Coordinates of C-alpha atoms in Angstrom, one line a residue:
Chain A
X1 CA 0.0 0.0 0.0
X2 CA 1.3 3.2 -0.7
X3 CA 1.2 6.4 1.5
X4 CA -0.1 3.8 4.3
X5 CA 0.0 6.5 6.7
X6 CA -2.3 9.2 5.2
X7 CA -4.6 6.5 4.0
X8 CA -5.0 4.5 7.1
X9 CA -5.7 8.4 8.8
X10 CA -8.4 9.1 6.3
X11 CA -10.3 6.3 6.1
X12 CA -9.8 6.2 10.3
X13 CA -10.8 10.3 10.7
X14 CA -14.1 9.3 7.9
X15 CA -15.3 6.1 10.2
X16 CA -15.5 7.9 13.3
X17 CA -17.0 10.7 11.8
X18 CA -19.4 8.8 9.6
X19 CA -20.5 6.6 13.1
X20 CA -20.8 9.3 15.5
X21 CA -24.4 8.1 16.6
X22 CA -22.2 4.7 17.9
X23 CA -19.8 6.8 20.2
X24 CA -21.6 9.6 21.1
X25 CA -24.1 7.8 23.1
X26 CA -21.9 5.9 25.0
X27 CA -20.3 9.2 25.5
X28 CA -23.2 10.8 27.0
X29 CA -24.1 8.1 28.7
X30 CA -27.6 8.0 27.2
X31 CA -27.4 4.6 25.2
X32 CA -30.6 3.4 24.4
X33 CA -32.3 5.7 26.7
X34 CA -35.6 6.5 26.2
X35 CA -38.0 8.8 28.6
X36 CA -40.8 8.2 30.9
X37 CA -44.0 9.8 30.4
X38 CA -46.6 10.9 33.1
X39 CA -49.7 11.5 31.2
X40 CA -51.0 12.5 34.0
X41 CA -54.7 11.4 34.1
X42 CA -56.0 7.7 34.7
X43 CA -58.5 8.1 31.3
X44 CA -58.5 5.3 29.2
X45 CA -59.0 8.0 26.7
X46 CA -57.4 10.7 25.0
X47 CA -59.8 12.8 21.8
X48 CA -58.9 10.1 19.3
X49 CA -57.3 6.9 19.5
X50 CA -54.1 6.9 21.2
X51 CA -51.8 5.3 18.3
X52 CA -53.4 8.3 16.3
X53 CA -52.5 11.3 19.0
X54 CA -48.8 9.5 19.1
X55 CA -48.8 10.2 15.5
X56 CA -50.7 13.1 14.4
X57 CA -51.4 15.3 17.6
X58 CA -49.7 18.1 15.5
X59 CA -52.3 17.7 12.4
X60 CA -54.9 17.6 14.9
X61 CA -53.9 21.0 16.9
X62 CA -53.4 22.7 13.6
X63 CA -56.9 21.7 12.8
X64 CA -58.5 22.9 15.8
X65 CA -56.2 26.2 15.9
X66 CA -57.8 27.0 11.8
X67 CA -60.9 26.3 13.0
X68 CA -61.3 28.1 16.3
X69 CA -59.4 31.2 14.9
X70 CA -60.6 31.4 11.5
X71 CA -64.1 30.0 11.5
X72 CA -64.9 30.5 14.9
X73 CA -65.8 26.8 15.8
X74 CA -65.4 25.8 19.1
X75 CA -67.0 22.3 18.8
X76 CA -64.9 19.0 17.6
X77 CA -66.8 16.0 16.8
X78 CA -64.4 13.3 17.7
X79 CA -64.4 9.9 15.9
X80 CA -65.8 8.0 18.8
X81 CA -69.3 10.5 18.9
X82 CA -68.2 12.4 21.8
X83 CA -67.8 16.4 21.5
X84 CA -64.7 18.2 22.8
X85 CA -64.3 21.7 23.7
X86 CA -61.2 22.7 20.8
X87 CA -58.5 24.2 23.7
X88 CA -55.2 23.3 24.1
X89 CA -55.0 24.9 27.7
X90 CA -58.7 24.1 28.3
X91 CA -59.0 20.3 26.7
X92 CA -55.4 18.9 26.2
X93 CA -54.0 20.1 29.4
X94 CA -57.2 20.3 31.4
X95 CA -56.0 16.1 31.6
X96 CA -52.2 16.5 30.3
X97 CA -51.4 19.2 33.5
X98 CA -47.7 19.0 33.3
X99 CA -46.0 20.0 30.4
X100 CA -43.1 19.3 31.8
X101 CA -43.2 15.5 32.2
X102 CA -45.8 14.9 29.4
X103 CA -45.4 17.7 26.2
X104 CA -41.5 18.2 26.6
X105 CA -40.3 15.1 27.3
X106 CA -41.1 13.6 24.0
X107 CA -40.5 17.0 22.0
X108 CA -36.6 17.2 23.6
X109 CA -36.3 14.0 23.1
X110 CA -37.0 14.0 19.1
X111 CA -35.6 17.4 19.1
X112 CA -39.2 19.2 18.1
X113 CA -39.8 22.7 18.9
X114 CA -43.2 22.9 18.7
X115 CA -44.1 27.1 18.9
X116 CA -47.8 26.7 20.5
X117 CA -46.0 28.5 23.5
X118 CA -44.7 31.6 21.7
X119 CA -48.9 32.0 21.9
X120 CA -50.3 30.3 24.3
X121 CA -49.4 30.4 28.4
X122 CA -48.7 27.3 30.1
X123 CA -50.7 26.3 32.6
X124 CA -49.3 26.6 36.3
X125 CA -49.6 23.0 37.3
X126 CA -52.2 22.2 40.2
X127 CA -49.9 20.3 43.2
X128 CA -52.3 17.3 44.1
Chain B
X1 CA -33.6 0.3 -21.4
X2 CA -31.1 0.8 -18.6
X3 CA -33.5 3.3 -17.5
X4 CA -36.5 0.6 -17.5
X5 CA -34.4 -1.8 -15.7
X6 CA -33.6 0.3 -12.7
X7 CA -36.9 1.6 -12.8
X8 CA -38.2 -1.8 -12.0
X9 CA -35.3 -2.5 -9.6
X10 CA -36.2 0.2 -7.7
X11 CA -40.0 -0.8 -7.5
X12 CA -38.5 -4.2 -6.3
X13 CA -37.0 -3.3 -3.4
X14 CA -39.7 -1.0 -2.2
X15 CA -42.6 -3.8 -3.0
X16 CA -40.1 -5.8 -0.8
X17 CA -39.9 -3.3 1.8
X18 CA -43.7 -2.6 1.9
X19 CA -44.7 -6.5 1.3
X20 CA -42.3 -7.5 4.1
X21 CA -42.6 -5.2 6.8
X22 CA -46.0 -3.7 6.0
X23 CA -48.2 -6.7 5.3
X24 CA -46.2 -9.9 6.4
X25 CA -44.7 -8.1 9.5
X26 CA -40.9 -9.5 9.3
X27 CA -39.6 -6.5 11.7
X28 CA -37.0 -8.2 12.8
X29 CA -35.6 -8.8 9.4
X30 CA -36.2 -5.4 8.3
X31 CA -35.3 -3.2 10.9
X32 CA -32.3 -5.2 12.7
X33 CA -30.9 -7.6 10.6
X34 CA -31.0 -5.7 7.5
X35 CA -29.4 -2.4 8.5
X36 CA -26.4 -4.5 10.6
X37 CA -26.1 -6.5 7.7
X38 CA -25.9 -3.2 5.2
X39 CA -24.0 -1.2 7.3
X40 CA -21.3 -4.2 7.8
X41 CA -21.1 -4.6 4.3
X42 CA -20.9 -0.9 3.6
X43 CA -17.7 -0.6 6.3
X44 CA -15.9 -3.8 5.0
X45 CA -16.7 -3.2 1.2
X46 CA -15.6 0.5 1.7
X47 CA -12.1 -0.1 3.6
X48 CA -11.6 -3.3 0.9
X49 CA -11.9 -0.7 -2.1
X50 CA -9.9 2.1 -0.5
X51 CA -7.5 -0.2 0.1
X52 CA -7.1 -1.6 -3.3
X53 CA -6.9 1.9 -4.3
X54 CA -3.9 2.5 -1.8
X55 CA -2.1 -0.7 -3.5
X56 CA -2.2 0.9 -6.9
X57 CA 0.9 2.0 -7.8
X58 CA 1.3 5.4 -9.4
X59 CA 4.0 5.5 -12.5
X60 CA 3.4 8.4 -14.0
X61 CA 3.2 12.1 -12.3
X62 CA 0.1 13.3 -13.7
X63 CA -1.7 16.2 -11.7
X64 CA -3.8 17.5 -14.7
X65 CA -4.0 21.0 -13.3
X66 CA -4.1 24.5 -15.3
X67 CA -2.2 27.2 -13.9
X68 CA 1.2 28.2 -14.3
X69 CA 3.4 25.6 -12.7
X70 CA 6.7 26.9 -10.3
X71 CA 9.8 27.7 -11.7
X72 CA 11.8 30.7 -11.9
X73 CA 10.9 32.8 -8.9
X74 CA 10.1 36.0 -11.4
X75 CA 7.2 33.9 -13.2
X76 CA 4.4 34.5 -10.4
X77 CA 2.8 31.0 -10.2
X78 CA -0.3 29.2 -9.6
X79 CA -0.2 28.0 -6.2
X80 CA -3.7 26.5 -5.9
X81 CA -4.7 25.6 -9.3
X82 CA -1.3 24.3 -10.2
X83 CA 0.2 23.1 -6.7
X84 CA 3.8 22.6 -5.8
X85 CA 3.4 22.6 -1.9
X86 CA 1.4 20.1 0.8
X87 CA -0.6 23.3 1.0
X88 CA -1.7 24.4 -2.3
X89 CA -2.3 20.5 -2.6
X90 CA -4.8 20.5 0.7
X91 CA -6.6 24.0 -0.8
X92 CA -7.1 22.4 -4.1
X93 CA -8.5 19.4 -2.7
X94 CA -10.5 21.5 -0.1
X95 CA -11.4 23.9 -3.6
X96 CA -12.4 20.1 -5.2
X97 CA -14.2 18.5 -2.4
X98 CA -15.9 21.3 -1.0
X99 CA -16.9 23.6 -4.0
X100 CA -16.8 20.8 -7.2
X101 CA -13.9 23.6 -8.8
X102 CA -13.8 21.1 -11.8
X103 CA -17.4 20.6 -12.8
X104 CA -17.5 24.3 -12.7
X105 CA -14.6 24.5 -15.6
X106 CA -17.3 22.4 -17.5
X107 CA -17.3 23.6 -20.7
X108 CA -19.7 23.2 -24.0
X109 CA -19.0 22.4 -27.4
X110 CA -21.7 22.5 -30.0
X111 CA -21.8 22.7 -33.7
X112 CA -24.2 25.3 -34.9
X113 CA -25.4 26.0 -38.3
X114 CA -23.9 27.3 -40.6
X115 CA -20.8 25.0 -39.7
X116 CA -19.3 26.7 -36.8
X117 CA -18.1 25.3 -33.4
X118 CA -19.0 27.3 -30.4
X119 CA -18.0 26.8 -27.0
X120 CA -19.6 27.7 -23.8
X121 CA -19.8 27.8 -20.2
X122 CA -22.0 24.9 -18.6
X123 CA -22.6 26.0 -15.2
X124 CA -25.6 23.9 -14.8
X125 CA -24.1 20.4 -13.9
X126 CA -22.1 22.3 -11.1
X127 CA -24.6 24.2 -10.2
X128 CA -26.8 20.8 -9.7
X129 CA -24.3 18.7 -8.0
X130 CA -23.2 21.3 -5.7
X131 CA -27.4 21.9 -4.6
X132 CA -28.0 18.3 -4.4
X133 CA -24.5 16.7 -2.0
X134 CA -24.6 20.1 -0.1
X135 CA -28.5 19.7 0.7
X136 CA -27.3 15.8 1.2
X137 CA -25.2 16.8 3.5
X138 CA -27.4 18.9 5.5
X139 CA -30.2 16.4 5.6
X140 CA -27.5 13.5 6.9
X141 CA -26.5 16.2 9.6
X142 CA -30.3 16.9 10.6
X143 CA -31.0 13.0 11.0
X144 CA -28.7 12.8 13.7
X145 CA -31.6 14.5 15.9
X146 CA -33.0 10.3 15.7
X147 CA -29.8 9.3 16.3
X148 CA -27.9 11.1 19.3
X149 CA -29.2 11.7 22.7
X150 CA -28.9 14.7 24.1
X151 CA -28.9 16.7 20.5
X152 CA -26.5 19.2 20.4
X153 CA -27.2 22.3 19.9
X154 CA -25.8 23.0 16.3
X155 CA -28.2 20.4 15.0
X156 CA -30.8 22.2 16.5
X157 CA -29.3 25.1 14.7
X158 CA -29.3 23.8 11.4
X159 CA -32.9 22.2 12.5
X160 CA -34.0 25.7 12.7
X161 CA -32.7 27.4 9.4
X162 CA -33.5 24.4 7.4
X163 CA -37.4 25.0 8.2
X164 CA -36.9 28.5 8.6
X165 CA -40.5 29.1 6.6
X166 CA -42.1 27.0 9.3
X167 CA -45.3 26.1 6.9
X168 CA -47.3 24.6 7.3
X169 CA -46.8 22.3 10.2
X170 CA -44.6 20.3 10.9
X171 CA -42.5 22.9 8.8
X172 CA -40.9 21.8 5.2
X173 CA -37.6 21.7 4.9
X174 CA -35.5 23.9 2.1
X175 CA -33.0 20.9 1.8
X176 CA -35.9 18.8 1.4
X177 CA -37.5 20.6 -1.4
X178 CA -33.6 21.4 -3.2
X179 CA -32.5 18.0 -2.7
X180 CA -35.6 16.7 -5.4
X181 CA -35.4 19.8 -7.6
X182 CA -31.7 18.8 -8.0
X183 CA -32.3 14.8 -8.5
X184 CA -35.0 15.7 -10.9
X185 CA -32.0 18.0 -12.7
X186 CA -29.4 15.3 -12.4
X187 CA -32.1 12.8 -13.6
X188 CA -33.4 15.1 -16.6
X189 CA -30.1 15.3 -18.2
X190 CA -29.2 12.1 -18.2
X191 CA -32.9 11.4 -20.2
X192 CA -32.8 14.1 -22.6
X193 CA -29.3 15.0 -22.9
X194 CA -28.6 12.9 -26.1
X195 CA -24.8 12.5 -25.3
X196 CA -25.1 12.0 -21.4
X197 CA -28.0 9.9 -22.8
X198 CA -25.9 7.7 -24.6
X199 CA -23.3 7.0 -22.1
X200 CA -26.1 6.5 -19.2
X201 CA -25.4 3.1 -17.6
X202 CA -28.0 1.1 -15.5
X203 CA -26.1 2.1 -11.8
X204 CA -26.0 6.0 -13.3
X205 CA -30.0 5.7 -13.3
X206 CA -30.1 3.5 -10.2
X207 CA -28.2 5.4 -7.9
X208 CA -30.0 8.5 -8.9
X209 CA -33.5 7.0 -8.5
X210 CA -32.5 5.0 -5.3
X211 CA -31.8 8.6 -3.1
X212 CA -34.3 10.0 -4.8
X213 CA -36.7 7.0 -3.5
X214 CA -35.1 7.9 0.0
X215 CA -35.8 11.4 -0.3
X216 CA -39.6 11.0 -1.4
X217 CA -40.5 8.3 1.8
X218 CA -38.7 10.6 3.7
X219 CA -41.0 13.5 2.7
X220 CA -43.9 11.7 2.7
X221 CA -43.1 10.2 6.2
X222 CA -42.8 13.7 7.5
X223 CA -46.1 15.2 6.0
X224 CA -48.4 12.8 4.7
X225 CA -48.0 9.4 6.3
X226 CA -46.6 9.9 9.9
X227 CA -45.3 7.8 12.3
X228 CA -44.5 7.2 15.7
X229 CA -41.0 9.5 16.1
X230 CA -40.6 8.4 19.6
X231 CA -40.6 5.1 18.9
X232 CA -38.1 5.7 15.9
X233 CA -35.7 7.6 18.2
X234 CA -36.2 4.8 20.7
X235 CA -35.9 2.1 18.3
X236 CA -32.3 3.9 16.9
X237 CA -30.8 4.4 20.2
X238 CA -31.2 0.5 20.9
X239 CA -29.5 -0.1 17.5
X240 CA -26.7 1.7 18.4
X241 CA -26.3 0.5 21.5
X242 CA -26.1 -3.3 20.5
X243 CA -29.2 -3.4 22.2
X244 CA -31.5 -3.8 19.4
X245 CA -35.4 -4.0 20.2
X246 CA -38.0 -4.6 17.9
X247 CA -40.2 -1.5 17.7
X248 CA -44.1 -1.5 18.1
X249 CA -46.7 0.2 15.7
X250 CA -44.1 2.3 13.5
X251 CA -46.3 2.8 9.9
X252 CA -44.5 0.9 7.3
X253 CA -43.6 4.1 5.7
X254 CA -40.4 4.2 8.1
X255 CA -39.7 0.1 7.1
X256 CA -39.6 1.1 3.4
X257 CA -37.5 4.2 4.2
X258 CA -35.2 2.4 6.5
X259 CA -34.9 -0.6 3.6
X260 CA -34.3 1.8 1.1
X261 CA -31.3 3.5 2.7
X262 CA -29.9 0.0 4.0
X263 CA -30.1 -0.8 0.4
X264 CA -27.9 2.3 -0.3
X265 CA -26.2 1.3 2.1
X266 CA -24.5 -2.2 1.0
X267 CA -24.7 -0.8 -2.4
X268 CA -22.5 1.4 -1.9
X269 CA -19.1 0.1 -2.3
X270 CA -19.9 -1.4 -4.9
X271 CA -21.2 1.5 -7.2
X272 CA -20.2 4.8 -8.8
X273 CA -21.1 6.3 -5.2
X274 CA -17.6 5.3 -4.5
X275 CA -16.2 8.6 -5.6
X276 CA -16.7 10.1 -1.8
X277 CA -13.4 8.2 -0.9
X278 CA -11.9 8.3 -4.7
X279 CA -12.1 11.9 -4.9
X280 CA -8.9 11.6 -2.9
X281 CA -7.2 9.1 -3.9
X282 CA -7.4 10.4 -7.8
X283 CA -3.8 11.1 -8.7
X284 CA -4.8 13.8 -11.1
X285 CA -5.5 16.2 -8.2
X286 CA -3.2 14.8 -4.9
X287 CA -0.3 15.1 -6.5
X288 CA 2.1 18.0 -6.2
X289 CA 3.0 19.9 -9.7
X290 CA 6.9 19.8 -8.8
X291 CA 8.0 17.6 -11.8
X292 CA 10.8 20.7 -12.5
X293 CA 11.8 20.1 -8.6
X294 CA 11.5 16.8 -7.6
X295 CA 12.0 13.1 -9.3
X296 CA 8.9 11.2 -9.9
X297 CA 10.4 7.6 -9.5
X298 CA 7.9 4.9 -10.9
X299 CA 7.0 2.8 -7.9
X300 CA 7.4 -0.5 -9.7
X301 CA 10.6 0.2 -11.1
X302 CA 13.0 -2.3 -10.5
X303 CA 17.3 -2.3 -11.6
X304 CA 17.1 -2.8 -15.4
X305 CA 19.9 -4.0 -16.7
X306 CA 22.1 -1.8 -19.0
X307 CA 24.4 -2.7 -21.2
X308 CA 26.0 0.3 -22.4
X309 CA 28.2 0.9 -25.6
X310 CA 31.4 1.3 -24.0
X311 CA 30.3 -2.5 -22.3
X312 CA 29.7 -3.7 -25.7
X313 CA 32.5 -2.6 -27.5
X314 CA 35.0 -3.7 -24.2
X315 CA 33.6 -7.2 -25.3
X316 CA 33.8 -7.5 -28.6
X317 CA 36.7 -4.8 -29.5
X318 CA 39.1 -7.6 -30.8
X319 CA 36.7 -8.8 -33.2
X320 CA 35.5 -5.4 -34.6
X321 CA 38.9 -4.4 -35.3
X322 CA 39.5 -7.7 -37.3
X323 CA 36.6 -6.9 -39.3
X324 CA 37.7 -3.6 -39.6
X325 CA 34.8 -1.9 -37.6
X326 CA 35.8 1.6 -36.2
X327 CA 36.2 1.5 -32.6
X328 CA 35.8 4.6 -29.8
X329 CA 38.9 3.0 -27.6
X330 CA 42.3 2.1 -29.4
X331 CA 44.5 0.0 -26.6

């Protein structure tokens, strides 16, 4: 092999560049860590199914945001019959108190910024 | 033809990815096996063709450069486009690998009636390549928010400016949006460029429709068909950590995505991608332009031996002067 030295040092300097996500976890300290979430209510329930609210929570608050503050419609007909009040600091959090251990967790963790809170106030969260 | 075949190839391994994750639920295959096994293959395949680079022997010192090369010190030279330092070298690499300075000398020659050859800039190819691996680039570094724990903050950073329009929400991404505009480019030319046509191979059309399959799940995982990023992020960090765990109720979107790139993946070393490590091994830009200073020896040279004249006529001297041949040495 020829010029073994800077060869060997690139292809070393590309590897631990290109597997970071190996390395930087054990770094950390965070391997395969994943967060706990409170919900914070015993309802079996949430406004839709909860597979759906994992997924498409977002889709469903932009929803309700167009449609309280452009069309003035208060009222969501969920797909189980029942009617919710649309509020984000009425509805969601009136169950989901603490944004703390239930919003942010997931949202730090997946590195979201959601910017409902550039609007909205949080809640102070009622000590039990 | 070639473009039909990879066409169909491509169609393959997504009807794999969707018929095997999605509808017979094989997780395990999909989502652990198959990006160890691709990833494995894409680390030994990679070293093995670097490697068999290295062991290539360079005769000839041939930096194809164009600038004035160093000589005498009152003929001011080049000392980026036309190297005779370890520094010029490193900024016309950096010049090369960073900023594509040879696609952008891409020039044009046409015939046009009546019977004249013009030439042009083409800008366009450059221009393409540089929106599509810089916006590559980007979208690699914004992945690692699935794959680190804590995320730093530059990633956040570059989070932030990529979906700077934030609309509508979750926000699109600018890389996103470039990264397709310039595959559809890269893609366009190759189909109705009749040269580029006409030396298009099967992998040129492959590789090109393979990311752009990546880039489209991707897109559609984000705003049409979305899944469970938790679980992805939870799923990730067990892969990494040797820990791997099957995840629960991710849409099969993600399986297709992640199938895709683990094709990439193993593909890799294999194909024309190859050129992220050969860029520097290629001869024609590493090397110094000091052939006035330095010997190039040819690395396989071995002792040839000579037999000169003066050998020659040592040997047979008594014999050419009975012939009467002249000689250089009377004794």
């Amino acid at each position: 092999m020829f010029d073994k030295g800077k060869v060997i040092a690139g292809i070393v300097i590309f590897f631990v560049i290109l597997l970071i996500p190996f390395w930087y976890n054990a770094v950390t300290g965070k391997a395969g860590y994943a967060p706990e979430l409170k919900p914070g209510t015993d309802a079996k329930e949430c406004v839709e199914k909860t597979s759906f609210m994992k997924e498409k929570h977002t889709e469903l608050l932009t929803k309700w945001k167009e449609a309280v503050v452009r069309n003035g419609e208060r009222e969501y007909r969920a797909s189980n019959g029942k009617t919710y009040v649309m509020s984000l600091t009425g509805t969601c959090m009136g169950c989901h108190t603490n944004k703390e251990q239930f919003c942010d967790r997931c949202h730090n963790y997946t590195n979201v910024k959601p910017y409902c809170w550039d609007c909205h106030n949080v809640p102070k969260v009622v000590k039990k | 033809m070639y473009l039909l075949y990879s066409l169909i190839l491509i169609v393959i391994i997504i009807l794999v990815g969707y018929i095997g994750a999605g509808i017979l639920g094989w997780y395990t295959l999909f989502s652990i096996i198959a990006p160890y096994f691709a990833l494995g293959v894409f680390i030994v395949g990679f070293i093995y063709r670097i490697v068999l680079w290295a062991r290539s022997p360079v005769p000839f010192h041939i930096p194809t450069v164009c600038g004035q090369q160093h000589s005498l010190p009152w003929i001011r030279s080049d000392t980026t486009e036309s190297p005779h330092t370890a520094w010029g070298v490193v900024s016309r690499m950096a010049l090369e690998v960073l900023l594509f300075r040879s696609l952008f000398r891409n020039d044009r020659a046409e015939f046009r009636q009546p019977q004249r050859l013009l030439y042009g800039g083409n800008r366009w190819l450059w221009l393409g390549a540089m929106v599509f691996h810089w916006s590559l680039l980007v979208i690699l570094l914004r992945h690692l928010r699935f794959f680190v724990e804590p995320v730093p903050g530059c990633i956040t950073f570059l989070q932030y400016i990529d979906g700077f329009f934030q609309w509508p929400l979750p926000s699109f991404y600018v890389t996103d949006i470039l990264i397709v505009a310039a595959l559809l480019y890269l893609f366009c030319r190759r189909l109705f460029n009749p040269q580029v046509r006409h030396i298009s191979l099967l992998s040129d059309y492959f590789a090109l429709l393979l990311i752009g399959g990546i880039a489209v799940t991707g897109i559609l995982m984000r705003h049409f068909y979305k899944v469970d990023l938790m679980e992805v992020k939870r799923f990730f960090l067990g892969i990494l950590s040797f820990n791997p765990v099957v995840p629960e109720g991710i849409g099969t979107i993600f399986y297709i995505h992640l199938f895709l790139v683990s094709v990439l993946l193993a593909y890799f070393p294999f194909s024309k991608l190859m050129h992220l490590g050969g860029v520097f091994l290629s001869p024609t830009r590493n090397l110094m332009n000091n052939s006035r200073m330095v010997r190039h020896v040819n690395p396989w040279d071995y002792p040839v031996k000579v037999h000169t004249y003066e050998e020659y006529e040592d040997e047979f001297r008594a014999a050419m002067k009975e012939v009467g041949l002249p000689v250089e040495k009377n004794e």
